[in-house]
XYZ file of C-alpha atoms in Angstrom:
600
model
C 0.000 0.000 0.000
C 1.445 3.363 -0.981
C 1.581 6.281 1.393
C -1.156 8.115 -0.469
C -3.680 5.321 -0.053
C -6.399 5.509 2.574
C -8.057 2.816 4.616
C -11.277 2.625 6.583
C -11.140 2.525 10.358
C -13.936 2.259 12.878
C -14.798 5.540 14.530
C -15.899 5.754 18.180
C -19.538 5.953 17.084
C -19.258 2.698 15.169
C -19.034 4.262 11.713
C -16.132 3.875 9.350
C -13.821 6.849 8.745
C -11.083 7.150 6.149
C -7.594 7.819 7.393
C -4.162 8.052 5.849
C -0.984 6.280 7.015
C 0.444 9.667 7.973
C -2.571 10.323 10.209
C -2.288 6.890 11.846
C 1.443 7.375 12.430
C 0.784 10.793 13.941
C -1.679 9.250 16.400
C 0.611 6.372 17.305
C 3.820 8.410 17.552
C 2.175 11.302 19.342
C 4.433 14.262 20.099
C 7.469 12.355 18.819
C 6.265 12.644 15.248
C 4.816 16.145 15.453
C 6.327 19.578 14.807
C 9.021 18.375 12.458
C 7.885 21.258 10.259
C 6.308 24.652 10.810
C 4.108 24.306 7.737
C 0.494 25.195 8.553
C -2.081 22.432 8.538
C -4.009 22.216 5.283
C -7.763 22.422 5.629
C -10.455 21.413 3.187
C -14.149 22.131 3.231
C -15.060 19.571 0.604
C -17.557 17.206 2.170
C -17.024 18.858 5.538
C -19.388 20.708 7.820
C -20.850 24.043 6.800
C -18.841 27.084 7.867
C -20.094 30.352 9.241
C -18.746 33.770 8.182
C -15.840 33.577 10.621
C -15.070 30.027 9.498
C -15.029 31.028 5.849
C -12.762 34.006 6.566
C -10.404 31.746 8.468
C -10.471 29.179 5.660
C -9.711 31.800 2.974
C -6.900 33.199 5.114
C -5.351 29.729 5.515
C -5.567 29.195 1.769
C -4.017 32.582 1.001
C -1.151 32.021 3.449
C -0.459 28.462 2.318
C 2.737 27.659 0.492
C 0.800 26.315 -2.477
C -0.968 29.640 -3.084
C 2.254 31.595 -2.534
C 3.977 29.563 -5.248
C 1.010 30.045 -7.581
C 1.103 33.814 -7.022
C 4.858 33.881 -7.581
C 4.381 32.011 -10.852
C 1.593 34.409 -11.857
C 3.843 37.385 -11.096
C 6.525 35.924 -13.379
C 3.993 35.460 -16.164
C 2.625 38.984 -15.633
C 6.110 40.452 -16.109
C 6.482 38.922 -19.587
C 4.412 41.597 -21.413
C 6.583 44.247 -19.790
C 9.611 42.706 -21.534
C 7.980 42.211 -24.944
C 5.872 45.382 -25.270
C 7.409 48.897 -25.058
C 6.674 50.595 -21.749
C 5.873 54.250 -21.134
C 8.047 54.167 -18.029
C 11.065 53.174 -20.117
C 10.763 54.833 -23.540
C 7.686 56.818 -24.586
C 9.079 57.266 -28.110
C 9.155 53.501 -28.647
C 5.592 53.253 -27.347
C 4.485 55.949 -29.766
C 6.229 54.226 -32.673
C 4.680 50.881 -31.728
C 1.206 52.429 -31.563
C 1.616 53.988 -34.999
C 2.639 50.657 -36.525
C 0.002 48.540 -34.731
C -3.204 50.556 -34.834
C -5.411 47.452 -34.470
C -4.049 46.089 -31.199
C -3.206 49.461 -29.614
C -6.722 50.093 -28.191
C -6.756 46.570 -26.733
C -3.313 47.028 -25.190
C -4.404 50.370 -23.745
C -7.435 48.833 -22.044
C -5.314 46.002 -20.654
C -2.680 48.516 -19.476
C 0.015 46.601 -21.347
C 1.999 49.785 -22.007
C 2.231 50.325 -18.219
C 2.502 46.757 -16.964
C 4.330 47.374 -13.702
C 1.908 50.063 -12.558
C -1.230 48.313 -13.840
C -4.078 47.306 -11.545
C -3.763 43.577 -12.237
C 0.006 43.479 -11.737
C -0.306 45.451 -8.496
C -3.049 43.083 -7.287
C -0.857 40.004 -7.824
C 2.079 41.770 -6.191
C 0.094 42.772 -3.081
C -1.549 39.353 -2.720
C 1.870 37.685 -2.895
C 3.199 40.126 -0.316
C 0.306 39.427 2.067
C 0.552 35.676 1.464
C 4.239 35.546 2.325
C 3.879 37.669 5.459
C 0.863 35.677 6.629
C 2.814 32.475 6.059
C 6.058 33.533 7.694
C 4.908 35.253 10.901
C 3.108 32.271 12.535
C 5.738 29.830 11.306
C 8.484 31.981 12.790
C 6.820 32.089 16.215
C 6.199 28.351 16.063
C 9.829 27.697 15.148
C 11.064 29.937 17.969
C 8.893 27.904 20.352
C 10.452 24.692 19.054
C 13.946 26.083 19.570
C 13.129 27.062 23.144
C 11.588 23.665 23.900
C 13.137 20.216 24.155
C 12.914 17.285 21.774
C 9.826 15.173 22.591
C 10.133 11.928 24.513
C 10.396 8.545 22.837
C 7.240 6.837 21.594
C 6.257 3.542 23.215
C 7.008 1.423 20.147
C 10.301 2.496 18.650
C 10.250 -0.413 16.230
C 7.544 1.348 14.196
C 9.927 4.114 13.161
C 11.575 3.992 9.724
C 15.098 3.529 11.141
C 15.470 1.122 14.063
C 18.048 -1.141 15.699
C 18.398 -2.981 19.016
C 20.890 -5.062 20.958
C 21.567 -6.375 24.478
C 24.470 -5.013 26.464
C 26.344 -5.812 29.646
C 26.313 -2.127 30.646
C 23.640 -0.858 32.985
C 20.676 1.232 31.745
C 21.807 4.459 33.406
C 25.360 4.007 32.173
C 24.076 3.377 28.647
C 21.805 6.419 28.670
C 24.634 8.611 29.945
C 26.929 7.373 27.184
C 24.193 7.969 24.598
C 23.580 11.513 25.862
C 27.281 12.351 25.705
C 27.649 10.865 22.222
C 24.632 12.721 20.773
C 25.724 16.064 22.211
C 29.185 15.458 20.759
C 27.484 15.012 17.370
C 25.785 18.433 17.841
C 22.339 17.039 18.621
C 20.079 18.862 21.054
C 19.599 16.031 23.542
C 18.214 15.352 27.005
C 17.097 12.389 29.072
C 13.351 11.820 29.154
C 12.288 8.888 31.334
C 13.959 5.651 30.262
C 15.232 7.132 26.970
C 17.444 9.861 25.551
C 15.664 12.172 23.063
C 17.710 14.140 20.546
C 17.039 16.336 17.537
C 19.165 17.857 14.785
C 18.739 19.734 11.497
C 17.066 22.948 12.666
C 18.940 24.765 9.917
C 16.531 23.178 7.438
C 13.603 25.122 8.832
C 15.825 28.159 9.321
C 16.726 27.984 5.628
C 13.073 27.576 4.721
C 12.100 30.675 6.694
C 15.123 32.570 5.366
C 14.059 31.804 1.797
C 10.576 33.187 2.393
C 11.886 36.255 4.199
C 14.271 36.817 1.285
C 11.313 36.813 -1.115
C 9.694 39.544 0.974
C 12.965 41.500 0.969
C 13.115 41.311 -2.831
C 9.492 42.432 -3.113
C 10.250 45.383 -0.817
C 13.358 46.156 -2.891
C 11.272 46.124 -6.069
C 8.709 48.480 -4.526
C 11.438 50.774 -3.191
C 13.109 50.879 -6.585
C 9.848 51.745 -8.339
C 8.867 54.456 -5.854
C 12.201 56.182 -5.272
C 14.156 55.540 -8.471
C 15.314 58.121 -10.989
C 16.584 57.491 -14.478
C 17.596 59.923 -17.173
C 19.354 59.828 -20.531
C 21.753 62.269 -22.105
C 23.563 62.383 -25.456
C 26.923 64.138 -25.202
C 29.335 64.941 -28.007
C 33.082 64.962 -27.572
C 34.087 68.174 -25.856
C 30.658 68.850 -24.346
C 29.584 68.404 -20.744
C 26.628 67.635 -18.511
C 25.419 68.867 -15.117
C 23.071 66.701 -13.081
C 20.080 69.027 -13.176
C 16.605 68.267 -14.488
C 16.855 70.682 -17.447
C 20.032 69.005 -18.738
C 18.422 65.629 -19.441
C 17.140 64.585 -22.843
C 14.604 62.393 -21.055
C 13.975 61.794 -17.366
C 11.823 59.282 -15.453
C 11.387 58.951 -11.712
C 9.306 57.135 -9.144
C 6.155 58.649 -7.699
C 7.878 59.401 -4.384
C 11.158 60.699 -5.805
C 12.000 64.333 -5.142
C 13.968 66.017 -7.942
C 15.669 68.160 -5.300
C 17.541 64.984 -4.337
C 19.559 65.001 -7.575
C 23.236 64.830 -6.702
C 25.121 68.010 -7.766
C 27.820 66.355 -9.903
C 28.907 67.078 -13.464
C 31.083 65.488 -16.129
C 32.315 66.126 -19.669
C 33.136 63.709 -22.473
C 36.802 64.202 -23.312
C 37.108 61.405 -25.860
C 35.309 58.318 -27.026
C 37.435 55.316 -27.995
C 35.847 52.539 -30.038
C 37.663 49.816 -31.957
C 36.020 46.902 -33.740
C 37.035 43.443 -34.930
C 38.009 43.542 -38.610
C 38.407 39.849 -39.404
C 36.876 36.505 -38.568
C 33.318 35.514 -37.709
C 33.000 38.369 -35.182
C 33.818 41.135 -37.644
C 32.292 44.414 -36.504
C 32.164 43.378 -32.824
C 33.384 46.061 -30.419
C 36.773 45.399 -28.836
C 37.162 48.778 -27.132
C 34.118 50.781 -26.109
C 35.212 53.463 -23.666
C 34.196 56.970 -22.734
C 36.993 59.022 -21.206
C 35.420 61.649 -18.955
C 36.346 64.368 -16.478
C 33.969 64.756 -13.545
C 33.461 66.599 -10.266
C 31.602 64.962 -7.395
C 30.042 68.247 -6.177
C 29.806 71.887 -7.088
C 33.250 73.469 -7.038
C 34.901 70.146 -6.292
C 38.166 68.817 -7.602
C 38.067 67.513 -11.176
C 38.903 63.855 -11.643
C 39.440 61.549 -14.601
C 37.567 58.306 -15.204
C 36.862 55.761 -17.936
C 33.308 54.494 -18.352
C 32.848 51.140 -20.074
C 29.884 48.897 -20.775
C 28.724 47.354 -17.467
C 31.383 49.396 -15.643
C 29.587 52.620 -14.707
C 30.914 55.711 -13.017
C 29.475 55.927 -9.499
C 29.146 59.361 -7.953
C 27.422 59.899 -4.602
C 24.965 57.053 -5.087
C 24.237 57.814 -8.751
C 25.569 55.556 -11.491
C 26.482 56.788 -14.966
C 26.237 54.025 -17.583
C 27.613 54.110 -21.109
C 24.698 53.115 -23.344
C 25.491 53.880 -26.973
C 27.717 55.584 -29.503
C 27.410 57.278 -32.881
C 28.669 59.990 -35.216
C 27.820 63.660 -35.602
C 28.739 65.111 -39.044
C 29.689 68.792 -38.968
C 27.732 70.856 -41.519
C 28.004 74.467 -42.632
C 24.890 76.029 -44.219
C 25.098 79.318 -46.124
C 22.353 81.426 -47.610
C 22.298 82.819 -51.136
C 24.552 85.706 -50.088
C 27.179 83.340 -48.693
C 26.364 84.170 -45.080
C 26.813 81.280 -42.649
C 23.427 80.634 -41.040
C 24.270 77.322 -39.404
C 27.456 75.519 -38.462
C 27.708 72.673 -36.053
C 27.736 68.959 -35.402
C 24.420 67.160 -35.632
C 24.172 63.750 -33.941
C 22.559 61.040 -36.066
C 20.959 57.875 -34.687
C 22.375 54.447 -35.657
C 19.934 51.960 -37.217
C 22.215 48.907 -37.415
C 25.357 47.435 -35.847
C 27.593 49.074 -38.459
C 26.313 52.510 -37.332
C 24.383 53.348 -40.472
C 22.709 56.506 -39.145
C 19.776 58.771 -39.914
C 18.642 62.119 -38.594
C 17.596 65.644 -39.423
C 19.392 68.982 -39.681
C 17.150 71.939 -38.888
C 18.017 75.573 -39.638
C 15.398 77.513 -37.703
C 16.743 81.087 -37.607
C 18.889 83.419 -39.695
C 18.176 82.086 -43.191
C 16.653 84.282 -45.905
C 15.874 83.288 -49.472
C 17.041 85.204 -52.568
C 14.175 87.664 -52.085
C 15.213 88.378 -48.480
C 12.238 86.550 -46.989
C 12.771 84.615 -43.776
C 12.537 80.887 -44.275
C 13.470 77.728 -42.450
C 15.554 74.918 -43.876
C 15.471 71.217 -43.144
C 17.608 68.318 -44.355
C 17.030 64.607 -44.047
C 20.443 63.030 -43.482
C 21.642 59.475 -44.054
C 25.204 58.745 -42.940
C 27.460 55.707 -43.364
C 30.928 55.557 -41.782
C 32.113 52.969 -44.339
C 30.476 53.256 -47.772
C 30.497 50.189 -50.025
C 30.928 52.311 -53.151
C 28.627 53.424 -55.916
C 26.890 50.531 -57.616
C 27.582 48.087 -54.750
C 24.087 47.823 -53.363
C 22.110 50.108 -51.077
C 23.721 52.823 -49.026
C 24.401 50.901 -45.839
C 27.597 50.940 -43.824
C 29.959 47.994 -44.165
C 31.934 48.647 -40.969
C 31.425 50.746 -37.785
C 34.622 52.818 -38.092
C 35.223 55.901 -40.275
C 36.916 54.128 -43.182
C 34.916 55.731 -46.044
C 32.341 58.177 -44.624
C 29.551 59.382 -46.917
C 26.607 61.666 -46.125
C 23.405 61.729 -48.217
C 21.200 64.840 -47.952
C 17.758 65.869 -49.198
C 16.774 69.514 -48.587
C 13.477 71.231 -47.807
C 12.377 74.826 -47.318
C 9.332 76.219 -45.575
C 8.085 75.898 -41.967
C 9.572 73.265 -39.664
C 6.547 73.463 -37.373
C 8.672 74.157 -34.300
C 6.610 77.261 -33.474
C 3.345 75.323 -33.086
C 3.989 74.529 -29.452
C 3.789 70.771 -30.019
C 6.813 68.651 -29.097
C 8.906 67.298 -31.966
C 11.413 64.547 -32.391
C 14.782 66.195 -33.004
C 15.824 63.260 -35.201
C 12.812 63.494 -37.526
C 11.777 66.173 -40.005
C 8.144 67.282 -40.332
C 7.783 68.085 -44.032
C 4.014 68.701 -44.014
C 4.559 72.469 -44.429
C 7.788 72.306 -46.404
C 8.714 72.047 -50.062
C 11.588 69.911 -51.308
C 14.318 71.499 -53.416
C 14.482 70.406 -57.050
C 17.412 70.467 -59.450
C 17.551 72.067 -62.915
C 15.800 69.043 -64.459
C 12.874 69.268 -62.027
C 13.909 66.205 -60.053
C 13.960 66.136 -56.259
C 17.328 67.309 -55.026
C 19.345 64.598 -53.232
C 23.105 64.264 -53.148
C 25.848 62.137 -51.615
C 28.718 64.066 -50.100
C 32.231 63.113 -49.121
C 33.989 65.035 -46.328
C 34.877 68.483 -47.664
C 32.286 68.496 -50.488
C 29.463 71.013 -50.919
C 25.901 70.660 -52.182
C 24.582 73.719 -54.054
C 20.955 74.587 -53.427
C 18.994 75.547 -56.597
C 17.995 79.084 -57.607
C 20.719 80.659 -55.500
C 19.184 79.368 -52.257
C 22.600 78.766 -50.735
C 24.799 75.726 -50.038
C 25.538 72.966 -47.568
C 29.116 71.842 -46.853
C 30.009 68.512 -45.272
C 33.079 69.402 -43.215
C 35.976 67.010 -42.833
C 35.648 67.139 -39.059
C 33.323 64.319 -37.930
C 32.655 64.216 -34.224
C 31.651 61.252 -32.114
C 29.036 61.164 -29.414
C 28.016 58.830 -26.600
C 24.760 58.340 -24.758
C 24.727 57.959 -20.994
C 22.123 56.843 -18.516
C 22.224 58.358 -15.041
C 20.391 56.171 -12.535
C 19.567 56.121 -8.862
C 18.236 52.701 -7.820
C 17.911 52.654 -4.020
C 16.550 49.107 -3.982
C 19.411 47.389 -5.820
C 21.502 46.618 -2.750
C 18.451 45.317 -0.900
C 17.508 43.142 -3.887
C 21.034 41.697 -4.051
C 20.977 40.876 -0.337
C 17.580 39.245 -0.753
C 18.758 37.168 -3.702
C 21.836 35.923 -1.809
C 19.724 35.110 1.243
C 17.200 33.257 -0.950
C 19.928 31.073 -2.457
C 21.398 30.306 0.985
C 17.983 29.558 2.449
C 16.965 27.348 -0.452
C 20.254 25.456 -0.210
C 19.691 24.806 3.495
C 16.079 23.714 3.059
C 16.993 21.306 0.254
C 20.158 19.686 1.577
C 19.703 19.660 5.360
C 17.435 17.021 6.870
C 15.693 17.605 10.159
C 15.573 14.367 12.168
C 15.061 13.002 15.654
C 16.841 10.180 17.460
C 15.879 8.192 20.533
C 17.947 5.781 22.617
C 16.046 3.660 25.119
C 17.906 1.509 27.660
C 15.919 -0.695 30.054
C 16.728 -3.830 31.998
C 15.223 -6.955 30.497
C 13.486 -9.835 32.288
C 16.769 -11.739 32.498
C 18.580 -8.756 34.032
C 20.470 -7.805 30.836
C 20.082 -4.236 29.506
C 18.157 -3.947 26.239
C 19.141 -0.976 24.041
C 16.793 0.346 21.369
C 17.730 3.101 18.913
C 15.361 4.677 16.374
C 15.304 7.693 14.066
C 12.562 9.754 12.420
C 12.846 12.423 9.721
C 10.466 14.611 7.735
C 10.876 12.393 4.693
C 12.340 9.023 3.917
C 16.033 9.243 3.200
C 18.840 6.747 2.875
C 20.965 8.959 5.088
C 18.784 8.444 8.154
C 19.454 4.660 8.484
C 23.129 5.287 7.702
C 23.376 7.919 10.425
C 21.529 5.687 12.871
C 23.896 2.811 12.079
C 26.916 5.049 12.641
C 25.529 6.254 15.982
C 24.736 2.668 17.001
C 28.304 1.557 16.268
C 29.673 4.446 18.313
C 27.389 3.698 21.249
C 28.103 -0.030 20.992
C 31.727 0.694 21.819
C 30.566 2.164 25.165
C 27.806 -0.393 25.698
C 29.132 -3.590 24.088
C 26.858 -6.387 23.016
C 26.233 -8.996 25.708
C 26.915 -12.652 24.870
C 23.824 -14.583 23.927
C 22.638 -17.168 26.553
C 23.168 -20.837 25.737
C 19.829 -21.886 24.198
C 20.299 -25.656 25.049
C 22.459 -26.132 28.189
C 23.782 -29.601 29.021
C 21.799 -31.451 31.784
C 23.399 -31.346 35.194
C 24.360 -34.489 37.084
C 22.430 -35.428 40.226
C 25.389 -34.473 42.473
C 25.744 -31.019 40.843
C 22.003 -30.386 41.122
C 22.021 -31.365 44.820
C 25.009 -29.047 45.530
C 23.318 -26.159 43.710
C 20.112 -26.620 45.696
C 22.075 -26.607 48.971
C 23.906 -23.405 47.964
C 20.624 -21.739 47.043
C 19.021 -22.678 50.359
C 21.946 -21.167 52.216
C 21.823 -17.947 50.222
C 18.100 -17.555 50.624
C 18.387 -18.115 54.320
C 21.224 -15.640 54.675
C 19.576 -12.826 52.779
C 16.144 -13.527 54.125
C 14.649 -13.344 50.643
C 12.666 -16.203 49.153
C 14.012 -17.437 45.836
C 11.717 -19.245 43.504
C 12.689 -22.901 43.204
C 14.961 -22.857 46.253
C 13.175 -25.843 47.818
C 13.146 -27.964 44.704
């Protein structure tokens, strides 16, 4: 019969009741088999008596705080986090969300209703998170108090029938019962058991670190949940694109984009600053990993506070610069072609480096150059200019396919421009993407043949605008830029501590076995001491009989096995029997104690 089978037993009222082997063992072993775990007792209402309001509340609370429900909620939380990894989130990048919504107009309304663009602040994600939090706390608090009570108490006394335990051995010894129990107590304490003498037996217990590890694992889960909440409420995260030679001060107006938790105060921004002195990037030129970055470093100068001493540092991928609790990560890299725009009179109306955004691993880049002020057409009328730019650091050559870069470094840089004139729409008050050109109110330049004006430029070349509208020069100086992310994550250290504690706790709960040992020593009917040893653990394990055998061998050295009595002694002669009877009569008379058979 397996352990999951049930049998029918006769109840006190004469009816039959189903019971499991575990329940029968618990009744027969009594306190000896109880409290090997702090897990709460599972209750079921199926087929049971009807419950009142208080009973139902208690039943729901037991279900919510059970380990089974906690694991289900943890699994549900993991599943709920998947959309946050696959779908762009407003809390991370609103531009990506906007682009996704423009490309997927059909599913966008559905995603909005399901709050899939704000997964981690959605109602359903928060509900799972809070239920898991309550479940873990409700599970841990009573188990902790119960475990503390077990630590303060003593191992329970030995059950009446030790031979019913899964690990059992016995032998007869010449040592006395008290001597044997004393030797057993000393041996078990030497093996780091908590042991004491209870009646005619020594009770011992070991493996409390198993339950400690179990509780530590659950507490660690709570710590990680608190760390996650702390990080979401008090975090700050901002991005900044910096070109070589430019700098950044950690103020809100300096960020290109900035996100923070609902309880973060922008006055808490650390007053540090840094400048990008030089970006160094080298890439593999041969082999299967061609184009892979070998060096990717940002050399910066920074000050930890206002008016502080300037220091040098190198920021690499996954090696941020840490300043007063804020971490500066190197995120990306690209190129910024330097352009000079002149009007029809030859006056310079724009000169500067314009960063372009990479679209592939070889840093093929796109962007927009916007001339908002200072330009006048040939009639002296104020106009605005805009240019769509497409840049490749290593051009494959004319006639060798599309204009995509063949390598990330500046081996053969080429810039393709298309020009527009009109209104850029920057005065409308609506926010614009600096890397995109709104041509709805602009007119594209056309060449002498009436075709749309577009031209590829090498460094140092100039594109003439038609009808004396001016010119655009691609300067030989090409600057590099780097993007940085400045983060404050107050919950990271707490999350790391929780993760380490969870691993340690799980290791202890999996590999440490909590078990109890009993050694009973009583004098038998023939006057020889009978020793019984038995062990009980939370689950069947081959190590328990092995440990019991090792303890029995050690104790046997102190209480050696008594020789077995001769089962078939030789008959005595009549003379020997008569002498023995006379000796017995004398002894009985001397001591004054009757001895059975003395007169025979």
